[in-house]
Short mmCIF file of C-alpha atoms in Angstrom, two decimals:
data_model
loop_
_atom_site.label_atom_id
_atom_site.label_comp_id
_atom_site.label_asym_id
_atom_site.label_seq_id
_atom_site.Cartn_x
_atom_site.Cartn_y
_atom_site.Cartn_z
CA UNK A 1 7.37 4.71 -4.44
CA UNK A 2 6.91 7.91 -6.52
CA UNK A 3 9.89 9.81 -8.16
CA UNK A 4 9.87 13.30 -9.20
CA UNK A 5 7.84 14.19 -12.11
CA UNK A 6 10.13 14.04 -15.24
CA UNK A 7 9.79 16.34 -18.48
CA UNK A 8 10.53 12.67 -20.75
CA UNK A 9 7.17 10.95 -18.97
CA UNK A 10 5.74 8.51 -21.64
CA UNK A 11 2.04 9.32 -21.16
CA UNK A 12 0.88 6.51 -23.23
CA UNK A 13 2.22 3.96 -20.80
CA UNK A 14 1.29 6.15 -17.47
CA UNK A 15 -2.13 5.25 -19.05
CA UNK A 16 -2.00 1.72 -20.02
CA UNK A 17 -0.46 1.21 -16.06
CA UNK A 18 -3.71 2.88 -14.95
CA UNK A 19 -5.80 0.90 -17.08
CA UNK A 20 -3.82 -2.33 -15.59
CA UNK A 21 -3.88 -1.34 -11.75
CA UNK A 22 -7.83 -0.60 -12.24
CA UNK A 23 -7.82 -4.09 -13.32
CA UNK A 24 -6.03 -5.51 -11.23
CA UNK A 25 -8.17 -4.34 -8.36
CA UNK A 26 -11.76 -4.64 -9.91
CA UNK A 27 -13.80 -7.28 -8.36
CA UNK A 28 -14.58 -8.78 -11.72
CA UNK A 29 -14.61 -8.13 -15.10
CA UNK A 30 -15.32 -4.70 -16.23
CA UNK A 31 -16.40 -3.22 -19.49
CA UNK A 32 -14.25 -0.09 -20.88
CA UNK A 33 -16.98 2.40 -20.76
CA UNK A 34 -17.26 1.84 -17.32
CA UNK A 35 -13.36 1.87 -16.98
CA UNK A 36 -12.66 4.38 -18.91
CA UNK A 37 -15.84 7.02 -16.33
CA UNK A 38 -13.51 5.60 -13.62
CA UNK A 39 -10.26 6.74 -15.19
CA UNK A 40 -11.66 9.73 -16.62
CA UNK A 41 -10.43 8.77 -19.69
CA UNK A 42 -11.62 8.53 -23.22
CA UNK A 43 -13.84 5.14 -23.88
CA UNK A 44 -11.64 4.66 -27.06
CA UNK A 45 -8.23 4.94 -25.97
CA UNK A 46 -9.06 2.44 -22.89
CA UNK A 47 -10.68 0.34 -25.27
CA UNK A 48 -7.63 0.33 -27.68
CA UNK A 49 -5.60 -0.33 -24.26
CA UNK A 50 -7.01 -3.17 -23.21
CA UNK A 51 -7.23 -4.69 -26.46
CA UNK A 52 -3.72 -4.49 -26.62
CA UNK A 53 -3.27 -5.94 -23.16
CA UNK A 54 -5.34 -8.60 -24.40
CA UNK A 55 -3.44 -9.55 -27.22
CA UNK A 56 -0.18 -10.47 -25.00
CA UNK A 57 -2.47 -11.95 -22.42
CA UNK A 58 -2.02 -9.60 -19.96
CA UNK A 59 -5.56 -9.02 -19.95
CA UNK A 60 -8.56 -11.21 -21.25
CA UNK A 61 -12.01 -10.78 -22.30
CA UNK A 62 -14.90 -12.31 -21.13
CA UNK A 63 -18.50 -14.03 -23.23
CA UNK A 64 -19.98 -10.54 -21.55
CA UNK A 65 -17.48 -8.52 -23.57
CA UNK A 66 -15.77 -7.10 -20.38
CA UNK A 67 -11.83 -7.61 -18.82
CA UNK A 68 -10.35 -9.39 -16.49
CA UNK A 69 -6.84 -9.98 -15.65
CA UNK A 70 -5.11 -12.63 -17.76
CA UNK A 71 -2.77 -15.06 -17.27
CA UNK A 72 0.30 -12.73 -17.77
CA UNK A 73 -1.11 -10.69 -14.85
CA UNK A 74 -0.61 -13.38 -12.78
CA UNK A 75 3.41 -14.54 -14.22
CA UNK A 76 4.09 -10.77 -13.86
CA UNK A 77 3.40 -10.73 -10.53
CA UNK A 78 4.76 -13.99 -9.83
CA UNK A 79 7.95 -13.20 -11.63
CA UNK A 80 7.68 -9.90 -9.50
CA UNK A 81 7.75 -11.16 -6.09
CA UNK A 82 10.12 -13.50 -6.91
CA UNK A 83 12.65 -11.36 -8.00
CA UNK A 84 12.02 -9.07 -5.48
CA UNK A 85 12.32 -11.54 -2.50
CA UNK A 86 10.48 -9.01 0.00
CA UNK A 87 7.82 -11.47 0.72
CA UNK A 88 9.80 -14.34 0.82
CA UNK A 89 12.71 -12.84 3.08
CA UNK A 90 10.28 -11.39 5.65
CA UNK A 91 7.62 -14.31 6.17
CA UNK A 92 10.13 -15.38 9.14
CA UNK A 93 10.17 -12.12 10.95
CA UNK A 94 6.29 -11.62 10.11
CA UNK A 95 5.39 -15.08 11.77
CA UNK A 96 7.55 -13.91 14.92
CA UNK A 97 5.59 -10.68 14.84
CA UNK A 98 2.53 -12.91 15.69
CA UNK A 99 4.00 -13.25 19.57
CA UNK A 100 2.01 -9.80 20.28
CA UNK A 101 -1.50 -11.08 19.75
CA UNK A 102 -1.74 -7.96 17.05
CA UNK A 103 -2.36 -7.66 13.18
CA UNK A 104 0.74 -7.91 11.58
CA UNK A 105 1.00 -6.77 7.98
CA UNK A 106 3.67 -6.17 5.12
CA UNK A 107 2.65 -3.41 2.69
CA UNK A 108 4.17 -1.05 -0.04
CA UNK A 109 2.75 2.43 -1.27
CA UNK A 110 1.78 3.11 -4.68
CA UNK A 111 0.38 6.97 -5.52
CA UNK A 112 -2.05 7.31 -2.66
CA UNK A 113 -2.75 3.65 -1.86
CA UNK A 114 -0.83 1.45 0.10
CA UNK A 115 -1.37 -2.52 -0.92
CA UNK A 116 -0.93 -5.59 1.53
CA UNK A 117 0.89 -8.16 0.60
CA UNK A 118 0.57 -9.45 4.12
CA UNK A 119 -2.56 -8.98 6.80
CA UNK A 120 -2.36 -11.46 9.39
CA UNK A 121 -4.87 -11.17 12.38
CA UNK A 122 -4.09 -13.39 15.51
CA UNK A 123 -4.11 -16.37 14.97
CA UNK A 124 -4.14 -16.70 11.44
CA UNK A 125 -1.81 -18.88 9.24
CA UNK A 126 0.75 -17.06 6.85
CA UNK A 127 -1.13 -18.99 3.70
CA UNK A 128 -4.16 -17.26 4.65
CA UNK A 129 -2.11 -13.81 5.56
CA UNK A 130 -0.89 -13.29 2.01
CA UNK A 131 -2.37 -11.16 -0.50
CA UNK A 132 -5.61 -11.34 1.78
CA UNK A 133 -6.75 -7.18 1.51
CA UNK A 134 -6.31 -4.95 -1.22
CA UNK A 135 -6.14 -1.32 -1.51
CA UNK A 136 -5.96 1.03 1.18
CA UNK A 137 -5.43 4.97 0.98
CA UNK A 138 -2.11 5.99 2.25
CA UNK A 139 -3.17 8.25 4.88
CA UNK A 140 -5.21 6.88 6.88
CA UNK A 141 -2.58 3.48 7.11
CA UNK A 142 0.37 3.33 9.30
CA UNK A 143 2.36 1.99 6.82
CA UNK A 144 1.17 4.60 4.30
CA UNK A 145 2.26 7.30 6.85
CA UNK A 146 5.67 5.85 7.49
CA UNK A 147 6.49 5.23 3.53
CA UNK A 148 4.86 8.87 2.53
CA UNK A 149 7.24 10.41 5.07
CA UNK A 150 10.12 8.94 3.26
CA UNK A 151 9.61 11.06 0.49
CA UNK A 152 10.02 14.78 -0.08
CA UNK A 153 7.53 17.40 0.81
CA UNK A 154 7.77 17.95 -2.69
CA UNK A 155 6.71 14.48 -3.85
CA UNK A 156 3.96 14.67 -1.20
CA UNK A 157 2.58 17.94 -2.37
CA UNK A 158 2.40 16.54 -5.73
CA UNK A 159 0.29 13.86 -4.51
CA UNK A 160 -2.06 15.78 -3.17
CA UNK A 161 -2.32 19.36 -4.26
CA UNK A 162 -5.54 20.56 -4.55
CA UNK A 163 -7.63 17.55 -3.27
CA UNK A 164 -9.20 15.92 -0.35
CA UNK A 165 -6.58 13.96 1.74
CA UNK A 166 -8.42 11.02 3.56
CA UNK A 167 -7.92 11.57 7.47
CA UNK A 168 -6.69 15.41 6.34
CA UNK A 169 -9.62 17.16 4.40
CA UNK A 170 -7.51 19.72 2.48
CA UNK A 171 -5.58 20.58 5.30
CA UNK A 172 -2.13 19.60 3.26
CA UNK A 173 0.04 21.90 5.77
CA UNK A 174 -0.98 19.18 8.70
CA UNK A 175 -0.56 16.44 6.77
CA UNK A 176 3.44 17.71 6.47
CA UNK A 177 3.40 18.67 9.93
CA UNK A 178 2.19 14.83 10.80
CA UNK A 179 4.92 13.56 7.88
CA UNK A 180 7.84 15.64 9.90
CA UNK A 181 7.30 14.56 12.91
CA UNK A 182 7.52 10.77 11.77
CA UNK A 183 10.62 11.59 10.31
CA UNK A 184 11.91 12.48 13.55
CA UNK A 185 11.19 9.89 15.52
CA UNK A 186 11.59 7.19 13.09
CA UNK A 187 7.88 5.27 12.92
CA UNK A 188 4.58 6.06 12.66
CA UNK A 189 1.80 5.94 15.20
CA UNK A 190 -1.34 6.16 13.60
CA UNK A 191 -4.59 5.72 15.05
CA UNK A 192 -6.81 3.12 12.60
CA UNK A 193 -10.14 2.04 12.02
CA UNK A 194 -9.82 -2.01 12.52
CA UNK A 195 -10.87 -4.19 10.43
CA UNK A 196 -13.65 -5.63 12.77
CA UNK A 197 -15.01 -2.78 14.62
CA UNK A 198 -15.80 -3.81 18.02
CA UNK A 199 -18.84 -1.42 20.18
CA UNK A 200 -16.95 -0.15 23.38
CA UNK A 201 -13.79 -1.37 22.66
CA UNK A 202 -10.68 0.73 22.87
CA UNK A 203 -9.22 2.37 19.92
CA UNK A 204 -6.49 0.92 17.41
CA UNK A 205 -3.71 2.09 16.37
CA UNK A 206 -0.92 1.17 13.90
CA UNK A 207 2.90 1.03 15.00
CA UNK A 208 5.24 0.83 11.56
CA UNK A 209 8.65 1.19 10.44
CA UNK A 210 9.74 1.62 6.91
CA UNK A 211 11.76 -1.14 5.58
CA UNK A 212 14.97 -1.49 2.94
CA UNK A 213 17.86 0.58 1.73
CA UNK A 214 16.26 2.98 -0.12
CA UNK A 215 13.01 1.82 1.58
CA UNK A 216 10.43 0.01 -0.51
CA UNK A 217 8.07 -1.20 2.33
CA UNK A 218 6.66 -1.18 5.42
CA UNK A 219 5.67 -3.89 7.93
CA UNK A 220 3.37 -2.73 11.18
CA UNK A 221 2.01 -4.33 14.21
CA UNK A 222 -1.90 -2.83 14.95
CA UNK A 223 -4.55 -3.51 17.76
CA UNK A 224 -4.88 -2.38 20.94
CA UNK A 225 -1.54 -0.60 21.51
CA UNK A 226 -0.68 1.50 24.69
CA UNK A 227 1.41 4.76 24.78
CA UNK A 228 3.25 2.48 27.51
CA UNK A 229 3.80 -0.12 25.10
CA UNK A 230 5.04 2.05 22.09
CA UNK A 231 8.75 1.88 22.56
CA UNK A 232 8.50 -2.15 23.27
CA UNK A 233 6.84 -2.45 19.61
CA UNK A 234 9.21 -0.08 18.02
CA UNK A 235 11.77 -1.73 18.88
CA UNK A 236 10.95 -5.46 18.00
CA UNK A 237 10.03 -3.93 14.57
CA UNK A 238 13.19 -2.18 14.29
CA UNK A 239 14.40 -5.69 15.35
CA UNK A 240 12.47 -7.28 12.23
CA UNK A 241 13.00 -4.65 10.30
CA UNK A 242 17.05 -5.21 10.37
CA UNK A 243 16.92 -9.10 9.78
CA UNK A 244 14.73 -8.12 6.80
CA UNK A 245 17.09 -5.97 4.97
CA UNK A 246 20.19 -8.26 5.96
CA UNK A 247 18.43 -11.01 3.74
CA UNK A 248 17.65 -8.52 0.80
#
């Protein structure tokens, strides 16, 4: 989640984490020119950045010259979700989730993104569920919705001063109105685009609660989902949600 700004920001490592999290979600190895037009940063500082990423194996280069993540990439997030337990303390509510013949997913919101560290269609085994879709921008996510409303309208204007909001245009004033009204009722409802777009089938929305004490994540149920139906989902999430943070 994102704090308040703070006067004592270290701007050196704001930009070697933006250098890392481009990285991280590259689809291969990239060079640092092209990194660096990405960033909007200058090619020899993310050069100098990812040569010192490299050097603790963090990062690695390639025979082509680019990056890729390194081994350490990998232990850190290891280590990460290990000491976090969120993964491994909600598998057993996620699999349960499954009853509903819906997507379930798991995901956490960084900036504007939100990232899936579970996205289970029906069916589908938790091994294949995990870490199986990457980025997604906060707004137009259930789970994005629900965790952006847990922060301030402060924080949120922050985020998005002054620049398109996906779902929003500019229109910042409804995207508080939308982040109020989820605050009041306690989830988010959030018509989605699925995943596999079906012609002439109904639309799909996104039913999620915000998870943990202060809340971290999010888990959702999406598909298919009736007005009708709304309260029944809300409240088997709620249901999940509460086993969840027990085991935290």
């Amino acid at each position: 989640m994102k704090s308040t700004p703070s006067t004592q920001v270290n701007q050196s490592i704001i930009d070697g984490m933006s250098v890392l999290q481009s990285l991280a979600v590259a689809t291969g190895p990239v060079g640092g020119a092209e990194l660096a037009k990405t960033l909007q940063m200058e090619p020899t500082k993310v050069n100098r950045l990812l040569k010192t990423l490299a050097s603790i194996g963090i990062t690695q280069q390639t025979t082509g010259r680019k990056y890729q993540p390194g081994p350490g990439m990998h232990v850190l997030a290891t280590q990460a979700l290990y000491a976090s337990g969120l993964l491994r303390n909600s598998l057993q509510e996620l699999e349960a989730l499954s009853y509903y013949g819906r997507n379930v997913a798991l995901g956490v919101l960084w900036n504007h993104s939100v990232s899936f560290l579970y996205h289970a269609r029906p069916g589908m085994a938790s091994s294949e569920a995990i870490g199986r879709i990457g980025l997604k921008e906060a707004t137009t996510s259930g789970i994005g919705m629900v965790l952006l409303a847990d922060l301030s309208d402060e924080q949120v204007i922050a985020l998005y001063h002054d620049q398109d909001i996906p779902g929003f245009g500019r229109d910042l004033d409804k995207l508080l109105r939308q982040l109020a009204e989820i605050r009041k009722q306690g989830y988010a409802r959030v018509q989605v685009t699925p995943e596999l777009p079906i012609a002439n089938s109904k639309p799909s929305h996104t039913i999620a609660v915000a998870v943990g004490q202060p809340v971290g994540s999010a888990i959702a149920l999406s598909g298919w989902i009736s007005p009708h139906d709304t309260a029944e989902i809300v409240q088997e999430l709620n249901k999940a949600k509460k086993s969840i943070e027990a085991k935290l």
